[in-house]
Coordinates of C-alpha atoms and ligand atoms in Angstrom, one line a residue:
M11 CA -24.3 -83.3 9.3
N12 CA -23.9 -80.7 11.9
F13 CA -25.1 -79.8 15.3
P14 CA -27.7 -80.6 16.6
S15 CA -28.1 -83.8 14.6
T16 CA -24.4 -84.6 15.2
R17 CA -23.4 -84.5 18.8
L18 CA -19.8 -85.8 19.3
R19 CA -20.3 -85.9 23.0
R20 CA -22.6 -88.8 22.7
L21 CA -19.6 -91.1 22.5
R22 CA -17.9 -89.6 25.5
R23 CA -20.5 -90.0 28.2
T24 CA -19.3 -93.1 30.0
E25 CA -15.9 -94.8 30.5
A26 CA -17.4 -97.9 28.8
M27 CA -18.4 -95.9 25.8
R28 CA -15.0 -94.1 25.7
S29 CA -13.2 -97.4 26.0
L30 CA -15.2 -98.8 23.0
V31 CA -14.3 -96.0 20.7
R32 CA -10.7 -95.4 21.8
E33 CA -8.3 -95.2 18.8
T34 CA -4.9 -95.7 20.5
H35 CA -3.9 -98.3 23.1
L36 CA -0.9 -98.9 25.2
H37 CA 0.1 -102.3 26.4
P38 CA 3.1 -103.5 28.6
G39 CA 4.4 -105.8 25.8
A40 CA 5.2 -102.7 23.7
L41 CA 7.2 -101.0 26.4
I42 CA 11.0 -101.4 26.6
Y43 CA 12.9 -100.6 29.8
P44 CA 16.5 -99.3 29.7
L45 CA 19.0 -100.7 32.1
F46 CA 22.4 -99.2 33.0
I47 CA 24.7 -102.0 34.0
C48 CA 27.8 -101.3 36.1
P49 CA 30.6 -103.4 37.6
G50 CA 30.6 -104.7 41.1
E51 CA 28.2 -106.6 43.3
S52 CA 25.0 -105.5 45.1
V53 CA 25.4 -102.0 43.5
R54 CA 22.1 -100.1 43.2
K55 CA 23.0 -96.4 42.7
E56 CA 20.2 -94.0 42.0
I57 CA 20.8 -91.5 39.2
G58 CA 20.2 -88.0 40.8
S59 CA 18.3 -86.5 37.9
M60 CA 16.2 -89.6 37.2
P61 CA 14.3 -90.7 40.3
G62 CA 13.7 -94.5 40.3
V63 CA 16.4 -95.2 37.7
F64 CA 19.6 -96.9 38.9
N65 CA 23.1 -98.0 37.9
L66 CA 22.9 -101.7 38.6
S67 CA 25.5 -104.4 39.0
I68 CA 24.7 -107.5 37.1
D69 CA 23.2 -109.3 40.1
E70 CA 20.9 -106.4 40.8
A71 CA 20.1 -106.0 37.1
V72 CA 18.9 -109.6 37.0
K73 CA 16.4 -108.7 39.8
E74 CA 15.3 -105.6 38.0
A75 CA 14.9 -107.6 34.8
E76 CA 12.8 -110.3 36.6
A77 CA 10.5 -107.5 37.9
C78 CA 10.1 -106.3 34.3
A79 CA 9.3 -109.8 33.0
A80 CA 6.7 -110.3 35.8
L81 CA 5.0 -107.0 34.7
G82 CA 4.8 -108.2 31.1
I83 CA 7.2 -105.6 29.8
G84 CA 8.3 -106.4 26.2
G85 CA 12.0 -106.0 26.5
L86 CA 15.1 -104.3 27.9
L87 CA 17.5 -101.9 26.3
L88 CA 21.0 -102.5 27.8
F89 CA 23.7 -99.9 28.4
G90 CA 27.0 -100.5 30.0
L91 CA 29.3 -98.6 32.3
P92 CA 32.7 -100.3 32.0
A93 CA 35.3 -100.4 34.8
E94 CA 37.8 -98.7 32.4
K95 CA 37.6 -96.5 29.4
D96 CA 40.1 -95.9 26.6
E97 CA 40.5 -94.2 23.2
Q98 CA 39.5 -97.4 21.3
A99 CA 36.4 -98.2 23.4
T100 CA 37.9 -101.7 24.1
G101 CA 35.2 -102.3 26.7
A102 CA 32.5 -102.1 24.1
W103 CA 33.6 -105.1 22.1
A104 CA 35.5 -107.1 24.7
E105 CA 34.2 -110.7 25.1
D106 CA 34.0 -110.1 28.8
G107 CA 32.6 -106.6 28.4
I108 CA 30.0 -105.5 31.0
V109 CA 27.0 -105.8 28.7
Q110 CA 28.3 -109.1 27.2
S111 CA 28.6 -110.5 30.7
A112 CA 25.1 -109.3 31.7
L113 CA 23.6 -110.8 28.5
R114 CA 25.1 -114.2 29.3
K115 CA 23.7 -114.1 32.8
F116 CA 20.3 -113.0 31.6
K117 CA 20.2 -115.8 29.0
N118 CA 20.7 -118.3 31.7
S119 CA 17.6 -117.2 33.6
R120 CA 14.3 -118.9 32.7
A121 CA 12.4 -116.1 34.3
L122 CA 13.8 -113.6 31.8
A123 CA 12.9 -115.7 28.7
P124 CA 9.9 -113.5 27.8
L125 CA 12.0 -110.4 27.5
V126 CA 13.5 -109.3 24.2
L127 CA 17.1 -108.3 25.1
I128 CA 18.2 -105.3 23.0
A129 CA 21.8 -104.2 23.2
D130 CA 22.5 -100.6 22.5
V131 CA 25.5 -100.4 20.2
C132 CA 27.7 -97.3 20.7
L133 CA 31.2 -96.4 21.8
C134 CA 30.5 -93.3 24.0
E135 CA 30.1 -95.2 27.2
Y136 CA 33.5 -96.9 26.6
T137 CA 35.7 -94.1 25.2
S138 CA 37.8 -92.0 27.5
H139 CA 36.7 -88.9 25.6
G140 CA 33.0 -89.8 25.6
H141 CA 32.4 -89.4 21.9
C142 CA 30.5 -92.0 20.0
G143 CA 33.4 -92.7 17.6
V144 CA 37.1 -92.7 17.2
V145 CA 38.7 -89.2 17.7
A146 CA 41.5 -88.0 15.4
R147 CA 43.3 -85.0 16.9
D148 CA 45.5 -82.4 15.1
G149 CA 46.5 -79.7 17.5
D150 CA 43.4 -77.9 18.7
H151 CA 41.3 -79.4 15.9
Y152 CA 39.6 -82.8 16.3
E153 CA 37.4 -84.9 14.1
I154 CA 35.2 -87.9 14.9
E155 CA 36.4 -90.3 12.2
N156 CA 33.6 -92.1 10.5
D157 CA 35.0 -95.2 8.9
S158 CA 37.3 -96.3 11.7
S159 CA 34.4 -95.8 14.2
V160 CA 32.1 -98.0 12.0
A161 CA 34.6 -100.8 12.1
L162 CA 34.6 -100.8 15.9
I163 CA 30.9 -100.4 16.1
A164 CA 30.3 -103.4 13.8
K165 CA 32.7 -105.4 16.0
T166 CA 30.8 -104.3 19.1
A167 CA 27.4 -105.4 17.5
A168 CA 28.8 -108.8 16.6
S169 CA 30.2 -109.4 20.1
L170 CA 26.9 -108.4 21.7
A171 CA 24.9 -110.7 19.4
K172 CA 27.3 -113.5 20.2
A173 CA 26.8 -112.9 23.9
G174 CA 23.0 -113.3 23.6
A175 CA 21.4 -110.0 22.4
D176 CA 18.1 -110.6 20.6
I177 CA 18.4 -107.3 18.8
V178 CA 21.3 -104.9 18.3
A179 CA 20.5 -101.2 18.2
P180 CA 23.2 -98.8 16.9
S181 CA 22.9 -95.3 18.3
D182 CA 26.1 -93.7 17.1
M183 CA 24.9 -92.0 13.9
M184 CA 28.0 -92.8 11.9
D185 CA 27.4 -93.2 8.1
G186 CA 27.3 -96.8 6.9
R187 CA 27.1 -98.5 10.2
V188 CA 24.0 -100.5 9.5
E189 CA 25.5 -102.3 6.5
A190 CA 28.8 -102.9 8.4
I191 CA 26.9 -104.3 11.3
R192 CA 24.8 -106.5 9.1
D193 CA 27.9 -107.9 7.5
A194 CA 29.6 -108.5 10.8
L195 CA 26.6 -110.2 12.2
D196 CA 26.3 -112.5 9.2
V197 CA 29.9 -113.4 9.1
G198 CA 29.8 -114.1 12.9
G199 CA 26.9 -116.6 12.6
S200 CA 24.3 -114.1 13.9
E201 CA 22.3 -113.8 10.6
Q202 CA 19.0 -114.2 12.6
I203 CA 19.7 -111.1 14.8
P204 CA 17.8 -108.0 13.6
V205 CA 19.3 -104.5 13.5
M206 CA 17.2 -101.8 15.1
S207 CA 18.6 -98.6 13.8
Y208 CA 18.4 -95.3 15.7
A209 CA 17.9 -93.9 12.2
S210 CA 17.0 -90.4 13.1
K211 CA 18.7 -89.4 16.3
F212 CA 18.8 -85.7 16.9
A213 CA 21.4 -83.8 18.8
S214 CA 19.2 -82.9 21.8
A215 CA 19.5 -81.1 25.1
F216 CA 17.0 -83.8 26.4
Y217 CA 19.8 -86.4 26.6
G218 CA 21.4 -84.5 29.6
P219 CA 20.4 -86.8 32.4
F220 CA 21.3 -89.9 30.5
R221 CA 24.9 -88.7 30.4
E222 CA 25.0 -88.9 34.2
A223 CA 23.3 -92.3 34.1
A224 CA 25.7 -93.7 31.5
D225 CA 28.7 -91.6 32.4
S226 CA 29.1 -90.7 28.8
A227 CA 29.3 -86.9 28.5
P228 CA 31.8 -85.8 25.9
Q229 CA 35.0 -84.4 27.5
F230 CA 35.3 -81.8 24.8
G231 CA 33.1 -80.5 21.9
D232 CA 29.6 -81.8 21.2
R233 CA 27.9 -84.4 19.1
R234 CA 26.5 -82.1 16.4
S235 CA 28.9 -83.4 13.7
Y236 CA 27.2 -86.8 13.8
Q237 CA 23.8 -86.5 15.5
M238 CA 21.1 -84.7 13.5
D239 CA 20.2 -81.0 13.5
G240 CA 16.8 -80.7 15.3
A241 CA 15.5 -78.4 12.5
N242 CA 15.6 -81.0 9.8
L243 CA 12.7 -83.3 9.1
R244 CA 13.6 -84.1 5.4
E245 CA 17.1 -85.0 6.4
A246 CA 15.6 -87.4 9.0
M247 CA 13.8 -89.2 6.1
R248 CA 17.1 -89.4 4.2
E249 CA 18.7 -91.0 7.2
I250 CA 15.9 -93.6 7.4
D251 CA 16.0 -94.3 3.7
Q252 CA 19.7 -94.9 3.9
D253 CA 19.4 -97.2 7.0
I254 CA 16.6 -99.2 5.3
A255 CA 18.8 -99.6 2.1
E256 CA 21.6 -100.8 4.3
G257 CA 19.4 -103.5 5.8
A258 CA 17.8 -102.1 9.0
D259 CA 15.0 -104.4 10.2
M260 CA 13.4 -101.9 12.6
L261 CA 13.7 -98.1 13.4
L262 CA 14.0 -96.2 16.6
M263 CA 13.2 -92.5 16.7
K264 CA 14.9 -90.4 19.4
P265 CA 13.9 -88.2 21.3
A266 CA 10.2 -88.7 21.2
M267 CA 8.1 -85.7 22.6
P268 CA 10.0 -82.8 20.9
Y269 CA 9.9 -84.8 17.6
L270 CA 6.4 -86.3 17.4
D271 CA 6.1 -84.8 13.9
V272 CA 9.1 -86.7 12.7
I273 CA 7.7 -89.9 14.1
R274 CA 4.4 -89.2 12.3
A275 CA 6.2 -88.5 9.1
A276 CA 8.2 -91.7 9.3
R277 CA 5.1 -93.7 10.1
E278 CA 3.4 -92.5 7.0
R279 CA 6.3 -93.1 4.8
Y280 CA 7.8 -96.4 6.0
D281 CA 6.3 -99.8 6.8
L282 CA 9.2 -101.1 9.1
P283 CA 8.4 -101.7 12.7
M284 CA 9.2 -98.4 14.5
G285 CA 9.8 -97.5 18.1
A286 CA 10.4 -94.2 19.8
Y287 CA 12.7 -93.4 22.7
Q288 CA 11.2 -91.2 25.4
V289 CA 14.6 -90.0 26.5
S290 CA 16.0 -89.2 29.9
G291 CA 15.2 -85.4 29.8
E292 CA 11.6 -86.1 29.0
Y293 CA 11.4 -88.4 32.0
S294 CA 13.3 -86.0 34.3
M295 CA 11.3 -83.0 33.3
L296 CA 8.0 -84.8 34.1
H297 CA 9.5 -86.1 37.4
A298 CA 10.6 -82.6 38.4
A299 CA 7.0 -81.4 37.9
F300 CA 5.7 -84.4 39.9
Q301 CA 8.0 -83.6 42.8
R302 CA 6.6 -80.1 42.9
G303 CA 3.1 -81.3 42.7
W304 CA 2.6 -79.4 39.5
L305 CA 1.4 -82.4 37.4
E306 CA -0.6 -85.5 38.3
P307 CA 2.0 -88.2 37.9
E308 CA -0.1 -91.1 36.6
R309 CA -2.1 -89.1 34.2
A310 CA 0.8 -87.1 32.8
M311 CA 2.9 -90.2 32.4
M312 CA 0.2 -92.1 30.5
E313 CA -0.6 -89.1 28.4
S314 CA 3.0 -88.7 27.4
L315 CA 3.2 -92.3 26.3
L316 CA -0.1 -92.2 24.5
S317 CA 1.1 -89.2 22.5
I318 CA 4.1 -91.2 21.2
R319 CA 1.9 -94.2 20.2
R320 CA -0.6 -91.9 18.5
A321 CA 2.2 -90.2 16.6
G322 CA 2.9 -93.7 15.1
A323 CA 5.4 -95.6 17.3
D324 CA 4.7 -99.3 17.6
F325 CA 6.7 -99.6 20.8
I326 CA 8.3 -97.2 23.3
V327 CA 11.6 -97.2 25.1
T328 CA 10.8 -95.5 28.4
Y329 CA 12.0 -95.1 31.9
F330 CA 8.3 -95.2 32.9
A331 CA 8.0 -98.8 31.6
K332 CA 7.5 -100.4 35.0
D333 CA 5.2 -97.7 36.3
A334 CA 3.1 -97.7 33.2
A335 CA 2.9 -101.5 33.1
K336 CA 1.6 -101.4 36.7
V337 CA -1.1 -99.0 35.6
L338 CA -2.0 -101.0 32.6
G339 CA -2.1 -104.2 34.7
Ligands
ZN425 ZN1 27.0 -92.8 21.7

């Protein structure tokens, strides 16, 4: 049937009508807010390139988390800035590590009970060189070692689960980490803790502002020998296949907006719960435009999130979580 018998505008005439036929919805429970936890007390240091996002000491992080819980946000993704860094990322798996300490505090708060606490698992915030794994050097040449990194990553995941993480989320992109983490969790009595794998994480310029937030910029080289080439969709599917075979319970796609096609392809192919991470650069880019008055903040924010949901993500990790939850009421 064609025009004039079919008039698609009939269903767009009022907000009530549009609401009735809306295909994609956002809700606060499917938003996850990242927190950057730093040492000290009463520390609340804004990240220059990410307005409204802070490095928070544990006491301040508790307040931020309580605000998230009150808004009905689904969960938090925790990153740590340790007091000291070294070649072996000791702070990542130390029992009194910064995120482990925060998790124990959070678990003691009744107000935070509705939040799913997700611990990012990686070494880059904890290594002195800022790479996500162990570095082997030979003169000018260096290599990010896979298997020795995986051993430390698995140890980190087990330690975070023991401290109270509800989900562990490896973001390192080493081969074989999901299986190693699953084994370490099971051996450590955390067999009920799911692994959310950053299965297809692309080497992206859009992570720039995060490196200021997490103080994790590599001191030399880049991450292209472990993170994926942005040109490769089929390889992303192979990464996901592998992580599922190794026991991943959920997937996280990263970044979101420049890779919506990858999210869509994964949604069509896999039945695992899947989230997408609207990364720091996506947030900063929009905020830069807001500051100049070039984009309408609320509408642009909600449209960016809706695009990620429509592409197929069940949930979204976003620095807009609090602002969006307020809009969604
Ligand atoms: Zn990393």
